[in-house]
Amino acid sequence: MLAEVEKRAGRPACELFDLIAGTSTGGIIALGVTAPGAGGKPRYSADDILELYAEQGDRIFSRSIWHRTRAFGNASEEKFPAKPLEEVMHEYFGDTMLSEALADVLVAAYEIEVRAPWFFRSRAAKDKPSDYDFPMRTVARATSAAPTYFEPLRLETAGSPDYWALVDGGVFANNPAMCAVAEALQTYGAQHDEVVVLSLGTGAQTRRLPYEEAKDWGLVGWARPILSVVFDGVSDTVHYQVRQICKKTETVDHYLRLDPTLDIGNDDLDDASKTNIHALKLQAEKLIDQRSENLDRFCSLLTA
């Protein structure tokens, strides 16, 4: 969907938006489209980042027989080792620092020891590099550390405390649009009717949690489903909040939310199979076709 926006607008995302916010996989995308390349241009287009998932998904979500055995499936340890994810992030981002982002970036994570939201902000990284500037690959690793899937990231620092323990920001901001709006209002001194928001979801889940099954679930039974329930509920709540703040004027709608219903694509976080990637692309193409007029109007607003 972001690739379609870049195509219709004729410009890269980092030139269309003042601020790009993301959580988990959205955080990786936000970093990807703002990573600098040659001549001050972005290193990757949205199409390039799409290929990351198509070509590297199986590698990221892979585990050895030894890991599967040691984890007792997924009961005693995270489902996947973090090394493949870290290797892919290193290949894509190298030693590029957060402060080098070509547009302002806001990436969400959660600190589990002090129990508080943690935001990686490129502006803070530029203002106080010793405290807040980290390699993009590290930021990507932190925001995508989904509980039960990947172990938390221990982020070493030069200050006090000397490290942060971070997990996926989706536990509190699976849809970071409201965080982005708050950041824009505070950072740019904008009024709410001046803020223009494009919100891209990763697919609305349709899989039911049958009562007859859920009523007998204990801790183990709820461990994986509760994550999707939290993610879904938070996302819908934020959609309502941002829609109320960025209300439509007589002629222009300042808020566009694109979130396809996953009626053919699998909503498992770790299903990076070729079949599912193809299904997810079809879902996006279907939504793009359905919302084509909205997209054209919104891209005209972005390039005005």
XYZ file of C-alpha atoms in Angstrom:
304
model
C 0.000 0.000 0.000
C 2.844 2.393 0.780
C 4.481 1.454 -2.522
C 1.258 2.456 -4.276
C 1.274 5.826 -2.497
C 4.869 6.453 -3.610
C 3.931 5.492 -7.169
C 0.876 7.753 -7.359
C 2.564 10.687 -5.647
C 5.737 10.305 -7.692
C 7.930 10.858 -4.648
C 9.492 8.698 -1.912
C 7.761 8.450 1.451
C 10.488 10.424 3.222
C 9.656 13.422 1.008
C 5.884 13.075 1.386
C 5.703 13.025 5.186
C 7.276 15.151 7.926
C 7.009 12.272 10.390
C 6.865 8.516 9.825
C 5.872 6.382 12.827
C 5.842 2.628 13.128
C 5.536 -0.248 15.551
C 7.042 -3.708 15.084
C 6.991 -4.506 11.372
C 5.776 -0.936 10.805
C 8.841 0.288 12.657
C 11.075 -1.666 10.286
C 9.248 -0.107 7.314
C 9.525 3.407 8.796
C 13.276 2.959 9.217
C 13.626 1.367 5.787
C 12.043 4.207 3.820
C 14.018 6.869 5.736
C 17.451 5.180 5.668
C 19.811 7.414 3.649
C 21.405 6.250 0.437
C 23.621 7.877 -2.166
C 23.183 11.566 -2.946
C 20.862 12.242 -0.031
C 18.175 9.995 -1.484
C 16.490 7.118 0.392
C 18.348 3.820 0.230
C 15.136 1.877 -0.239
C 11.783 2.469 -1.844
C 8.662 0.935 -0.336
C 8.889 -1.669 -3.107
C 12.389 -2.574 -1.912
C 11.142 -3.061 1.653
C 8.329 -5.238 0.335
C 10.998 -7.542 -1.049
C 12.524 -7.836 2.435
C 9.419 -9.712 3.552
C 9.020 -11.712 0.363
C 12.658 -12.820 0.255
C 13.759 -12.867 3.907
C 10.585 -13.840 5.783
C 11.347 -17.551 5.849
C 14.833 -16.806 7.106
C 13.634 -14.523 9.916
C 11.004 -16.988 11.109
C 13.188 -20.082 11.153
C 14.374 -22.317 13.970
C 16.502 -25.389 14.243
C 15.320 -28.737 15.516
C 17.543 -28.141 18.556
C 15.803 -24.825 19.337
C 12.358 -26.369 18.828
C 13.242 -29.215 21.197
C 14.808 -26.975 23.832
C 11.784 -24.663 23.789
C 9.327 -27.578 24.038
C 7.598 -26.194 20.965
C 7.066 -22.732 22.438
C 6.226 -23.434 26.079
C 9.545 -22.744 27.785
C 11.309 -20.318 25.462
C 10.661 -17.821 22.676
C 9.476 -19.424 19.445
C 12.344 -18.170 17.271
C 16.008 -17.384 17.887
C 16.792 -13.709 17.326
C 19.991 -14.234 15.336
C 18.397 -14.552 11.845
C 16.334 -11.395 12.428
C 19.411 -9.532 13.634
C 21.421 -10.694 10.619
C 18.786 -9.490 8.163
C 18.489 -6.122 9.914
C 22.271 -5.738 9.818
C 22.314 -6.503 6.092
C 19.628 -3.911 5.357
C 20.709 -1.107 7.706
C 24.409 -1.697 8.319
C 25.808 0.940 10.667
C 23.288 3.653 9.761
C 22.252 5.602 12.847
C 18.750 6.708 13.792
C 19.901 10.338 13.669
C 20.588 9.956 9.940
C 16.925 9.350 9.029
C 15.810 11.440 6.046
C 12.501 12.344 7.743
C 11.512 12.463 11.391
C 10.947 8.924 12.685
C 9.071 7.650 15.728
C 9.421 3.938 16.543
C 7.711 2.353 19.533
C 9.037 -0.265 21.957
C 8.223 -1.146 25.577
C 10.679 -1.293 28.497
C 9.822 -4.294 30.656
C 11.969 -3.527 33.731
C 10.771 0.016 34.395
C 7.395 -0.900 32.830
C 7.085 2.082 30.517
C 6.609 2.910 26.831
C 9.848 3.683 25.011
C 9.990 5.803 21.855
C 12.979 5.914 19.536
C 12.831 9.443 18.086
C 15.206 10.605 15.384
C 14.884 14.191 16.650
C 16.027 13.172 20.114
C 18.826 11.132 18.520
C 20.089 14.279 16.773
C 19.712 16.505 19.834
C 21.288 14.108 22.357
C 23.205 11.454 20.425
C 24.998 10.070 23.481
C 21.660 9.239 25.109
C 19.248 8.490 22.279
C 21.114 7.693 19.072
C 21.290 4.001 18.196
C 21.902 2.000 15.011
C 18.751 1.588 12.950
C 19.276 -2.173 12.999
C 19.080 -2.114 16.810
C 15.922 0.008 16.782
C 14.366 -2.439 14.306
C 15.283 -5.369 16.524
C 13.775 -3.726 19.616
C 10.439 -2.757 18.091
C 9.920 -6.217 16.566
C 10.668 -8.274 19.705
C 7.125 -9.651 19.925
C 6.609 -11.511 23.226
C 6.660 -15.319 22.820
C 8.143 -14.939 19.305
C 11.527 -13.278 19.984
C 13.410 -12.681 23.200
C 13.565 -9.088 24.532
C 16.440 -6.902 23.415
C 18.993 -5.838 26.015
C 20.013 -2.403 24.754
C 23.321 -1.334 26.261
C 23.687 2.388 27.050
C 26.476 4.683 28.187
C 24.404 6.279 30.942
C 22.425 5.188 33.954
C 20.842 2.711 33.845
C 23.409 0.975 31.710
C 20.862 -0.964 29.674
C 17.204 -1.075 28.661
C 15.154 -4.275 28.268
C 12.829 -3.787 25.305
C 9.995 -5.679 23.634
C 7.639 -5.030 20.732
C 5.870 -1.681 21.030
C 2.670 -3.340 19.862
C 1.868 -4.261 23.455
C 0.724 -0.663 23.934
C 0.810 1.012 20.484
C 0.123 -1.587 17.828
C -1.396 1.271 15.835
C 0.984 4.210 16.461
C -1.140 6.802 14.623
C -2.215 8.556 17.825
C 1.391 8.646 19.033
C 2.319 10.229 15.697
C -0.439 12.841 15.941
C 0.624 13.771 19.492
C 4.241 14.033 18.348
C 3.264 16.258 15.410
C 1.155 18.577 17.553
C 3.963 18.965 20.087
C 6.965 19.039 17.731
C 5.702 21.184 14.888
C 3.279 23.359 16.833
C 0.522 22.316 14.444
C -3.187 22.611 15.094
C -5.269 19.441 14.886
C -6.961 20.592 11.674
C -3.549 21.030 10.012
C -2.409 17.456 10.592
C -2.690 15.037 7.668
C -2.462 11.344 8.542
C -2.048 8.226 6.424
C -2.512 5.147 8.618
C -1.531 1.753 7.192
C -2.619 -1.399 8.990
C -1.257 -4.914 8.607
C -4.674 -6.499 8.153
C -7.797 -6.805 10.263
C -8.085 -10.242 11.827
C -11.184 -12.304 11.116
C -10.369 -15.498 13.011
C -12.915 -16.117 15.762
C -12.033 -17.171 19.279
C -14.930 -19.560 19.980
C -16.439 -19.250 23.428
C -16.688 -23.007 23.890
C -12.912 -23.254 23.462
C -11.842 -20.035 25.190
C -13.857 -20.659 28.367
C -11.569 -23.565 29.243
C -8.269 -21.915 28.388
C -5.783 -21.391 31.157
C -2.474 -19.543 31.086
C -0.989 -21.663 28.285
C -4.157 -21.587 26.199
C -4.438 -17.794 26.351
C -0.719 -17.030 25.895
C -0.785 -16.618 22.104
C -4.411 -15.501 21.482
C -4.268 -12.726 24.086
C -1.486 -11.030 22.130
C -3.653 -10.762 19.028
C -6.625 -9.573 21.116
C -4.534 -6.762 22.633
C -3.083 -5.780 19.256
C -6.500 -5.712 17.582
C -8.305 -3.820 20.336
C -5.628 -1.138 20.629
C -5.579 -0.606 16.869
C -9.351 -0.113 16.597
C -9.374 2.301 19.537
C -6.649 4.445 18.009
C -8.479 4.496 14.659
C -11.514 5.991 16.417
C -9.415 8.573 18.273
C -7.484 9.797 15.238
C -10.636 9.928 13.114
C -12.216 12.272 15.672
C -9.173 14.548 15.871
C -8.423 14.742 12.137
C -11.951 15.387 11.023
C -12.940 15.887 7.437
C -13.416 19.469 6.266
C -15.959 20.445 3.642
C -13.558 19.616 0.826
C -10.631 17.585 2.196
C -10.316 14.463 4.345
C -7.133 14.756 6.417
C -7.154 11.144 7.570
C -6.976 7.985 5.501
C -6.877 4.562 7.129
C -6.053 1.553 4.961
C -6.345 -1.801 6.693
C -7.471 -4.795 4.605
C -9.640 -7.537 6.032
C -7.663 -10.773 6.057
C -10.327 -12.997 4.575
C -7.811 -14.998 2.530
C -4.424 -14.139 4.067
C -3.341 -15.906 7.243
C -3.063 -13.531 10.227
C -0.334 -15.513 12.027
C 2.549 -13.136 12.749
C 5.117 -15.702 11.654
C 3.504 -17.041 8.461
C 6.000 -15.792 5.895
C 5.353 -18.608 3.454
C 5.334 -17.792 -0.264
C 1.641 -18.697 -0.383
C 0.714 -16.310 2.405
C 2.903 -13.478 1.123
C 1.109 -13.830 -2.220
C -2.293 -13.809 -0.477
C -1.391 -10.680 1.495
C -0.335 -8.924 -1.712
C -3.684 -9.835 -3.256
C -5.471 -8.400 -0.216
C -3.561 -5.133 -0.617
C -4.283 -4.956 -4.355
C -7.964 -5.539 -3.684
C -8.075 -2.724 -1.124
C -6.136 -0.377 -3.410
C -8.670 -1.004 -6.159
C -11.590 -0.403 -3.792
C -10.102 2.811 -2.365
C -8.501 4.132 -5.552
C -10.370 7.445 -5.557
C -9.533 8.030 -1.880
C -5.885 7.318 -2.632
C -5.793 9.748 -5.541
C -7.340 12.536 -3.465
C -4.989 11.869 -0.580
C -1.872 11.803 -2.798
C -2.988 15.120 -4.309
C -3.170 16.501 -0.771
C 0.320 15.239 0.029
C 1.861 16.821 -3.070
C -0.087 20.099 -3.037
